[in-house]
Structure formats: C-alpha cells, structure tokens
Amino acid sequence: DAKTTQPNSMESNEEEPVHLPCNHSTISGTDYIHWYRQLPSQGPEYVIHGLTSNVNNRMASLAIAEDRKSSTLILHRATLRDAAVYYCILRDVTSGTYKYIFGTGTRLKVLA
Amino acid sequence: SAVISQKPSRDICQRGTSLTIQCQVDSQVTMMFWYRQQPGQSLTLIATANQGSEATYESGFVIDKFPISRPNLTFSTLTVSNMSPEDSSIYLCSVGGRATDTQYFGPGTRLTVL
C-alpha cells in the first residue's frame, strides 16, 4: 500500500488560508488522492479527492503536483470549526479492495 | 451519502469479557469496514466485511479475536473477544462503494477495558 507523509501539526489564524501538504512519492498511476478530516470525538468525514487535476468543492481545494508525488489541501478561510486532524490517503482503484490506509495525519489548530 | 449509527456509543467492560458492536446503515451497501483508533492515534483497518462472504482481516488482526458478522447489506457487527486493557480504543465502522467513491464513517464506539 502506498504511503503518505504529512506534518504532525500546523497552526493557522482564523479567516486566513491554510495549506496542508502531503507527500506521496510512491504513488502509482491508479491511486486516487483522498482527504478526510476528523473533528474531535467524531468519525472521519470526507473533504475532497482527485486523481491528476486540481479539484475544488465547497469545503476546500486540492492542488496536485504535476508528477503527482505531492498534493496540498487548501482551506481558503480557516474557521474555528476547521480545527481537526486532516488525513491524506491514497486509494488504489484497481485493487478491488477499496480500503483506506490512514497515515498519521496533520493536527490543525486554528487560532482566534 | 450514507448515515451510519453504532451501538453502543461507549462502554466500560471487564477484562476477559466480550463486547459486540453494531453498525447500522440507512441504505444498502456492498462494502463495510471496521477500524480501530487507539488513544491519540490514527485509524487502523481491522477488516473488510462484504455481505455473503467471510470478512478479510488485515495483518495483525484475527477472526478469533475480532469475529465479524455481515448478515445483510445494511448491518454488521464486530465482536471484541476476551478483552484486555490493550483493547481500549474507539472502534469505527465505515461504508464505501466504488473505488472512486467516498467512505462514510460511523460516530465510533468508545471502549474502555478495566
């Protein structure tokens, strides 16, 4: 299973943009990049995913490097509610198992 | 999307006993997954449970310790057997369909073993 590397923790000021990096140098051509976040005392929730092109949704943007060996989750305006652990996960669409292998994640602290 | 509920939400159990955790989904799903999250740690996949077949366990997890049932497309149970304090964790179920789809996670069951 391909692995991801993320910083253990990051801080951001409220209402400022946040860039959460993820390295996945061993990514294969069939791996999708998924981002989830886990708020305190809750199960993980989906944020965004992509394959090659940058992606936007109402929660965030995902910027994928041209060689796909890294990606960045962008929260355009951090709020206190965005304080969570963010997980970057690679998902192989050809394995048939569809399982997620979680890394250590980045704990985001948002300062008021 | 899918709405997932788990029972119990939390429990405190004695060493040597067993606890069965239920996972109910509001729609029919092919794949269900069980995870363990030890205190302060990330999620670790225990097994994949597909309806009509035996669960597939990840390395380090065995059926005798974590038997799983999947009687239909909306329900699954995970039993934590012969518990020890090291089993104190949050246990989460999730559901997912196609490889490009998202997974939806339940709220988790917080287990404390004394």
mmCIF file of C-alpha atoms in Angstrom:
data_model
loop_
_atom_site.group_PDB
_atom_site.id
_atom_site.type_symbol
_atom_site.label_atom_id
_atom_site.label_comp_id
_atom_site.label_asym_id
_atom_site.label_seq_id
_atom_site.Cartn_x
_atom_site.Cartn_y
_atom_site.Cartn_z
ATOM 1 C CA ASP A 1 0.000 0.000 0.000
ATOM 2 C CA ALA A 2 1.308 3.414 -0.957
ATOM 3 C CA LYS A 3 2.157 5.660 1.992
ATOM 4 C CA THR A 4 1.709 9.339 2.665
ATOM 5 C CA THR A 5 3.745 11.727 4.770
ATOM 6 C CA GLN A 6 2.234 14.738 6.498
ATOM 7 C CA PRO A 7 3.469 17.203 9.125
ATOM 8 C CA ASN A 8 2.281 16.248 12.576
ATOM 9 C CA SER A 9 0.732 19.624 13.318
ATOM 10 C CA MET A 10 0.094 23.071 11.889
ATOM 11 C CA GLU A 11 -1.374 26.314 13.138
ATOM 12 C CA SER A 12 -3.393 28.935 11.355
ATOM 13 C CA ASN A 13 -5.110 32.169 12.240
ATOM 14 C CA GLU A 14 -8.850 32.349 11.851
ATOM 15 C CA GLU A 15 -10.083 33.592 8.460
ATOM 16 C CA GLU A 16 -6.696 33.071 6.834
ATOM 17 C CA PRO A 17 -5.946 30.447 4.169
ATOM 18 C CA VAL A 18 -4.360 27.163 5.217
ATOM 19 C CA HIS A 19 -2.180 24.960 3.039
ATOM 20 C CA LEU A 20 -1.850 21.391 4.297
ATOM 21 C CA PRO A 21 0.881 19.448 2.463
ATOM 22 C CA CYS A 22 1.092 15.734 1.769
ATOM 23 C CA ASN A 23 3.937 13.797 0.197
ATOM 24 C CA HIS A 24 3.249 10.538 -1.598
ATOM 25 C CA SER A 25 6.382 9.817 -3.592
ATOM 26 C CA THR A 26 5.468 6.151 -4.208
ATOM 27 C CA ILE A 27 2.056 6.906 -5.698
ATOM 28 C CA SER A 28 1.028 4.747 -8.637
ATOM 29 C CA GLY A 29 -0.893 5.818 -11.699
ATOM 30 C CA THR A 30 -4.116 4.297 -10.418
ATOM 31 C CA ASP A 31 -4.054 5.813 -6.920
ATOM 32 C CA TYR A 32 -6.615 8.460 -6.130
ATOM 33 C CA ILE A 33 -5.688 11.072 -3.520
ATOM 34 C CA HIS A 34 -8.346 11.416 -0.835
ATOM 35 C CA TRP A 35 -8.515 13.860 2.060
ATOM 36 C CA TYR A 36 -10.554 13.306 5.177
ATOM 37 C CA ARG A 37 -10.731 15.163 8.430
ATOM 38 C CA GLN A 38 -11.653 14.066 11.909
ATOM 39 C CA LEU A 39 -13.211 16.561 14.253
ATOM 40 C CA PRO A 40 -12.888 15.893 17.984
ATOM 41 C CA SER A 41 -14.964 12.932 19.153
ATOM 42 C CA GLN A 42 -16.292 12.197 15.658
ATOM 43 C CA GLY A 43 -15.619 9.763 12.859
ATOM 44 C CA PRO A 44 -13.640 10.976 9.848
ATOM 45 C CA GLU A 45 -15.534 12.957 7.226
ATOM 46 C CA TYR A 46 -14.809 13.316 3.544
ATOM 47 C CA VAL A 47 -13.224 16.550 2.359
ATOM 48 C CA ILE A 48 -12.118 16.124 -1.239
ATOM 49 C CA HIS A 49 -10.403 13.751 -3.661
ATOM 50 C CA GLY A 50 -8.693 13.849 -7.031
ATOM 51 C CA LEU A 51 -6.533 11.947 -9.492
ATOM 52 C CA THR A 52 -4.467 14.341 -11.586
ATOM 53 C CA SER A 53 -6.208 17.685 -11.945
ATOM 54 C CA ASN A 54 -6.796 20.249 -9.244
ATOM 55 C CA VAL A 55 -10.208 19.973 -7.641
ATOM 56 C CA ASN A 56 -12.492 22.433 -5.900
ATOM 57 C CA ASN A 57 -15.588 21.954 -3.793
ATOM 58 C CA ARG A 58 -17.461 23.951 -1.213
ATOM 59 C CA MET A 59 -15.176 22.786 1.585
ATOM 60 C CA ALA A 60 -11.721 23.069 0.087
ATOM 61 C CA SER A 61 -9.422 22.897 -2.908
ATOM 62 C CA LEU A 62 -6.961 20.164 -3.757
ATOM 63 C CA ALA A 63 -3.803 21.051 -5.636
ATOM 64 C CA ILE A 64 -1.950 18.075 -7.116
ATOM 65 C CA ALA A 65 1.640 18.360 -8.279
ATOM 66 C CA GLU A 66 2.315 17.620 -11.921
ATOM 67 C CA ASP A 67 4.318 14.489 -11.048
ATOM 68 C CA ARG A 68 1.622 13.536 -8.501
ATOM 69 C CA LYS A 69 4.206 12.919 -5.813
ATOM 70 C CA SER A 70 2.707 15.557 -3.571
ATOM 71 C CA SER A 71 -0.547 17.383 -3.016
ATOM 72 C CA THR A 72 -1.861 20.267 -0.946
ATOM 73 C CA LEU A 73 -5.222 20.687 0.686
ATOM 74 C CA ILE A 74 -6.238 24.334 0.737
ATOM 75 C CA LEU A 75 -8.776 25.740 3.165
ATOM 76 C CA HIS A 76 -9.492 29.198 1.820
ATOM 77 C CA ARG A 77 -10.617 30.784 5.084
ATOM 78 C CA ALA A 78 -9.998 28.792 8.217
ATOM 79 C CA THR A 79 -12.635 28.900 10.907
ATOM 80 C CA LEU A 80 -12.513 27.558 14.439
ATOM 81 C CA ARG A 81 -14.690 24.686 13.252
ATOM 82 C CA ASP A 82 -11.906 23.583 10.908
ATOM 83 C CA ALA A 83 -9.727 22.542 13.840
ATOM 84 C CA ALA A 84 -9.308 18.818 13.242
ATOM 85 C CA VAL A 85 -6.888 16.100 12.196
ATOM 86 C CA TYR A 86 -6.553 16.032 8.405
ATOM 87 C CA TYR A 87 -5.659 12.766 6.700
ATOM 88 C CA CYS A 88 -4.223 12.388 3.222
ATOM 89 C CA ILE A 89 -4.922 8.881 1.865
ATOM 90 C CA LEU A 90 -4.102 7.065 -1.347
ATOM 91 C CA ARG A 91 -6.739 4.738 -2.702
ATOM 92 C CA ASP A 92 -5.961 2.193 -5.389
ATOM 93 C CA VAL A 93 -8.906 1.861 -7.750
ATOM 94 C CA THR A 94 -7.623 -1.343 -9.317
ATOM 95 C CA SER A 95 -7.011 -3.465 -6.244
ATOM 96 C CA GLY A 96 -10.668 -4.296 -5.782
ATOM 97 C CA THR A 97 -10.435 -3.844 -2.025
ATOM 98 C CA TYR A 98 -11.365 -0.151 -1.886
ATOM 99 C CA LYS A 99 -9.872 0.105 1.569
ATOM 100 C CA TYR A 100 -8.264 3.157 3.126
ATOM 101 C CA ILE A 101 -4.912 3.033 4.837
ATOM 102 C CA PHE A 102 -4.675 6.018 7.157
ATOM 103 C CA GLY A 103 -1.391 7.774 7.873
ATOM 104 C CA THR A 104 -0.634 9.832 10.949
ATOM 105 C CA GLY A 105 -2.422 12.946 9.702
ATOM 106 C CA THR A 106 -1.896 16.652 10.453
ATOM 107 C CA ARG A 107 -3.486 18.190 13.510
ATOM 108 C CA LEU A 108 -4.652 21.682 12.537
ATOM 109 C CA LYS A 109 -5.035 24.269 15.244
ATOM 110 C CA VAL A 110 -6.953 27.432 14.373
ATOM 111 C CA LEU A 111 -6.232 30.495 16.449
ATOM 112 C CA ALA A 112 -8.945 33.053 17.103
ATOM 113 C CA SER B 1 -24.413 9.854 1.184
ATOM 114 C CA ALA B 2 -24.989 7.316 3.932
ATOM 115 C CA VAL B 3 -25.987 7.740 7.557
ATOM 116 C CA ILE B 4 -24.344 5.294 9.922
ATOM 117 C CA SER B 5 -25.192 4.569 13.520
ATOM 118 C CA GLN B 6 -23.260 2.485 16.004
ATOM 119 C CA LYS B 7 -24.306 0.851 19.236
ATOM 120 C CA PRO B 8 -23.221 1.179 21.933
ATOM 121 C CA SER B 9 -21.675 4.647 21.726
ATOM 122 C CA ARG B 10 -19.424 3.766 24.639
ATOM 123 C CA ASP B 11 -18.943 1.008 27.171
ATOM 124 C CA ILE B 12 -16.757 0.052 30.084
ATOM 125 C CA CYS B 13 -16.002 -3.648 30.271
ATOM 126 C CA GLN B 14 -14.138 -6.049 32.477
ATOM 127 C CA ARG B 15 -11.044 -7.928 31.412
ATOM 128 C CA GLY B 16 -11.822 -11.307 29.858
ATOM 129 C CA THR B 17 -15.316 -10.455 28.667
ATOM 130 C CA SER B 18 -16.536 -9.812 25.121
ATOM 131 C CA LEU B 19 -18.414 -6.915 23.569
ATOM 132 C CA THR B 20 -20.385 -6.864 20.317
ATOM 133 C CA ILE B 21 -20.584 -3.570 18.471
ATOM 134 C CA GLN B 22 -23.370 -2.980 15.986
ATOM 135 C CA CYS B 23 -23.194 -0.889 12.834
ATOM 136 C CA GLN B 24 -26.399 0.091 11.019
ATOM 137 C CA VAL B 25 -26.544 1.912 7.674
ATOM 138 C CA ASP B 26 -29.571 3.703 6.261
ATOM 139 C CA SER B 27 -29.038 2.277 2.770
ATOM 140 C CA GLN B 28 -27.780 -0.914 1.190
ATOM 141 C CA VAL B 29 -24.020 -1.002 0.753
ATOM 142 C CA THR B 30 -21.672 -3.589 -0.636
ATOM 143 C CA MET B 31 -18.606 -2.991 1.466
ATOM 144 C CA MET B 32 -18.287 -2.286 5.144
ATOM 145 C CA PHE B 33 -15.070 -1.708 7.030
ATOM 146 C CA TRP B 34 -14.107 -1.867 10.679
ATOM 147 C CA TYR B 35 -11.351 0.328 12.124
ATOM 148 C CA ARG B 36 -9.680 0.708 15.481
ATOM 149 C CA GLN B 37 -8.368 4.022 16.779
ATOM 150 C CA GLN B 38 -6.205 3.727 19.852
ATOM 151 C CA PRO B 39 -5.931 6.750 22.152
ATOM 152 C CA GLY B 40 -4.208 9.641 20.377
ATOM 153 C CA GLN B 41 -3.510 7.550 17.294
ATOM 154 C CA SER B 42 -4.667 7.310 13.716
ATOM 155 C CA LEU B 43 -7.149 4.772 12.392
ATOM 156 C CA THR B 44 -6.064 1.201 11.724
ATOM 157 C CA LEU B 45 -8.123 -1.032 9.460
ATOM 158 C CA ILE B 46 -9.203 -4.258 11.160
ATOM 159 C CA ALA B 47 -11.138 -5.960 8.385
ATOM 160 C CA THR B 48 -13.322 -5.609 5.334
ATOM 161 C CA ALA B 49 -16.781 -7.163 5.567
ATOM 162 C CA ASN B 50 -18.766 -7.934 2.429
ATOM 163 C CA GLN B 51 -22.239 -9.395 2.588
ATOM 164 C CA GLY B 52 -22.306 -13.060 1.713
ATOM 165 C CA SER B 53 -18.628 -13.748 2.260
ATOM 166 C CA GLU B 54 -16.205 -14.058 5.125
ATOM 167 C CA ALA B 55 -14.505 -10.939 6.355
ATOM 168 C CA THR B 56 -10.976 -10.198 5.165
ATOM 169 C CA TYR B 57 -8.656 -9.330 8.036
ATOM 170 C CA GLU B 58 -5.607 -7.083 7.934
ATOM 171 C CA SER B 59 -2.243 -8.161 9.195
ATOM 172 C CA GLY B 60 -2.222 -8.313 12.986
ATOM 173 C CA PHE B 61 -5.935 -8.970 13.356
ATOM 174 C CA VAL B 62 -7.502 -12.426 13.584
ATOM 175 C CA ILE B 63 -11.019 -13.751 13.413
ATOM 176 C CA ASP B 64 -10.892 -15.410 16.828
ATOM 177 C CA LYS B 65 -10.236 -12.063 18.482
ATOM 178 C CA PHE B 66 -12.451 -9.898 16.248
ATOM 179 C CA PRO B 67 -15.242 -12.010 14.755
ATOM 180 C CA ILE B 68 -17.402 -10.097 12.296
ATOM 181 C CA SER B 69 -20.882 -10.782 11.011
ATOM 182 C CA ARG B 70 -22.485 -9.274 7.918
ATOM 183 C CA PRO B 71 -25.975 -10.746 7.687
ATOM 184 C CA ASN B 72 -27.359 -8.233 5.161
ATOM 185 C CA LEU B 73 -26.500 -5.128 3.166
ATOM 186 C CA THR B 74 -27.337 -2.640 5.932
ATOM 187 C CA PHE B 75 -25.902 -4.213 9.077
ATOM 188 C CA SER B 76 -22.697 -5.598 10.553
ATOM 189 C CA THR B 77 -21.326 -6.488 13.963
ATOM 190 C CA LEU B 78 -17.802 -6.591 15.337
ATOM 191 C CA THR B 79 -17.093 -8.557 18.495
ATOM 192 C CA VAL B 80 -14.059 -7.812 20.617
ATOM 193 C CA SER B 81 -13.365 -11.093 22.396
ATOM 194 C CA ASN B 82 -11.563 -11.906 25.622
ATOM 195 C CA MET B 83 -10.796 -8.252 26.164
ATOM 196 C CA SER B 84 -7.729 -6.814 27.831
ATOM 197 C CA PRO B 85 -6.900 -3.187 28.688
ATOM 198 C CA GLU B 86 -4.918 -3.000 25.432
ATOM 199 C CA ASP B 87 -8.221 -3.276 23.561
ATOM 200 C CA SER B 88 -9.328 0.085 24.953
ATOM 201 C CA SER B 89 -9.927 2.084 21.775
ATOM 202 C CA ILE B 90 -12.522 3.690 19.599
ATOM 203 C CA TYR B 91 -13.988 1.240 17.094
ATOM 204 C CA LEU B 92 -15.467 2.691 13.919
ATOM 205 C CA CYS B 93 -17.332 1.213 11.015
ATOM 206 C CA SER B 94 -17.448 2.742 7.586
ATOM 207 C CA VAL B 95 -19.123 2.026 4.288
ATOM 208 C CA GLY B 96 -17.981 2.602 0.764
ATOM 209 C CA GLY B 97 -18.874 1.574 -2.715
ATOM 210 C CA ARG B 98 -16.833 2.006 -5.807
ATOM 211 C CA ALA B 99 -13.166 2.787 -5.607
ATOM 212 C CA THR B 100 -13.611 6.413 -6.577
ATOM 213 C CA ASP B 101 -16.445 6.954 -4.124
ATOM 214 C CA THR B 102 -16.048 8.356 -0.678
ATOM 215 C CA GLN B 103 -16.358 6.380 2.509
ATOM 216 C CA TYR B 104 -18.766 7.332 5.249
ATOM 217 C CA PHE B 105 -17.842 6.703 8.838
ATOM 218 C CA GLY B 106 -19.927 5.989 11.872
ATOM 219 C CA PRO B 107 -19.517 8.025 15.073
ATOM 220 C CA GLY B 108 -17.500 5.275 16.734
ATOM 221 C CA THR B 109 -17.807 3.154 19.865
ATOM 222 C CA ARG B 110 -15.518 4.142 22.711
ATOM 223 C CA LEU B 111 -14.452 1.034 24.603
ATOM 224 C CA THR B 112 -12.662 1.051 27.935
ATOM 225 C CA VAL B 113 -11.433 -2.234 29.363
ATOM 226 C CA LEU B 114 -10.592 -2.356 33.062
#
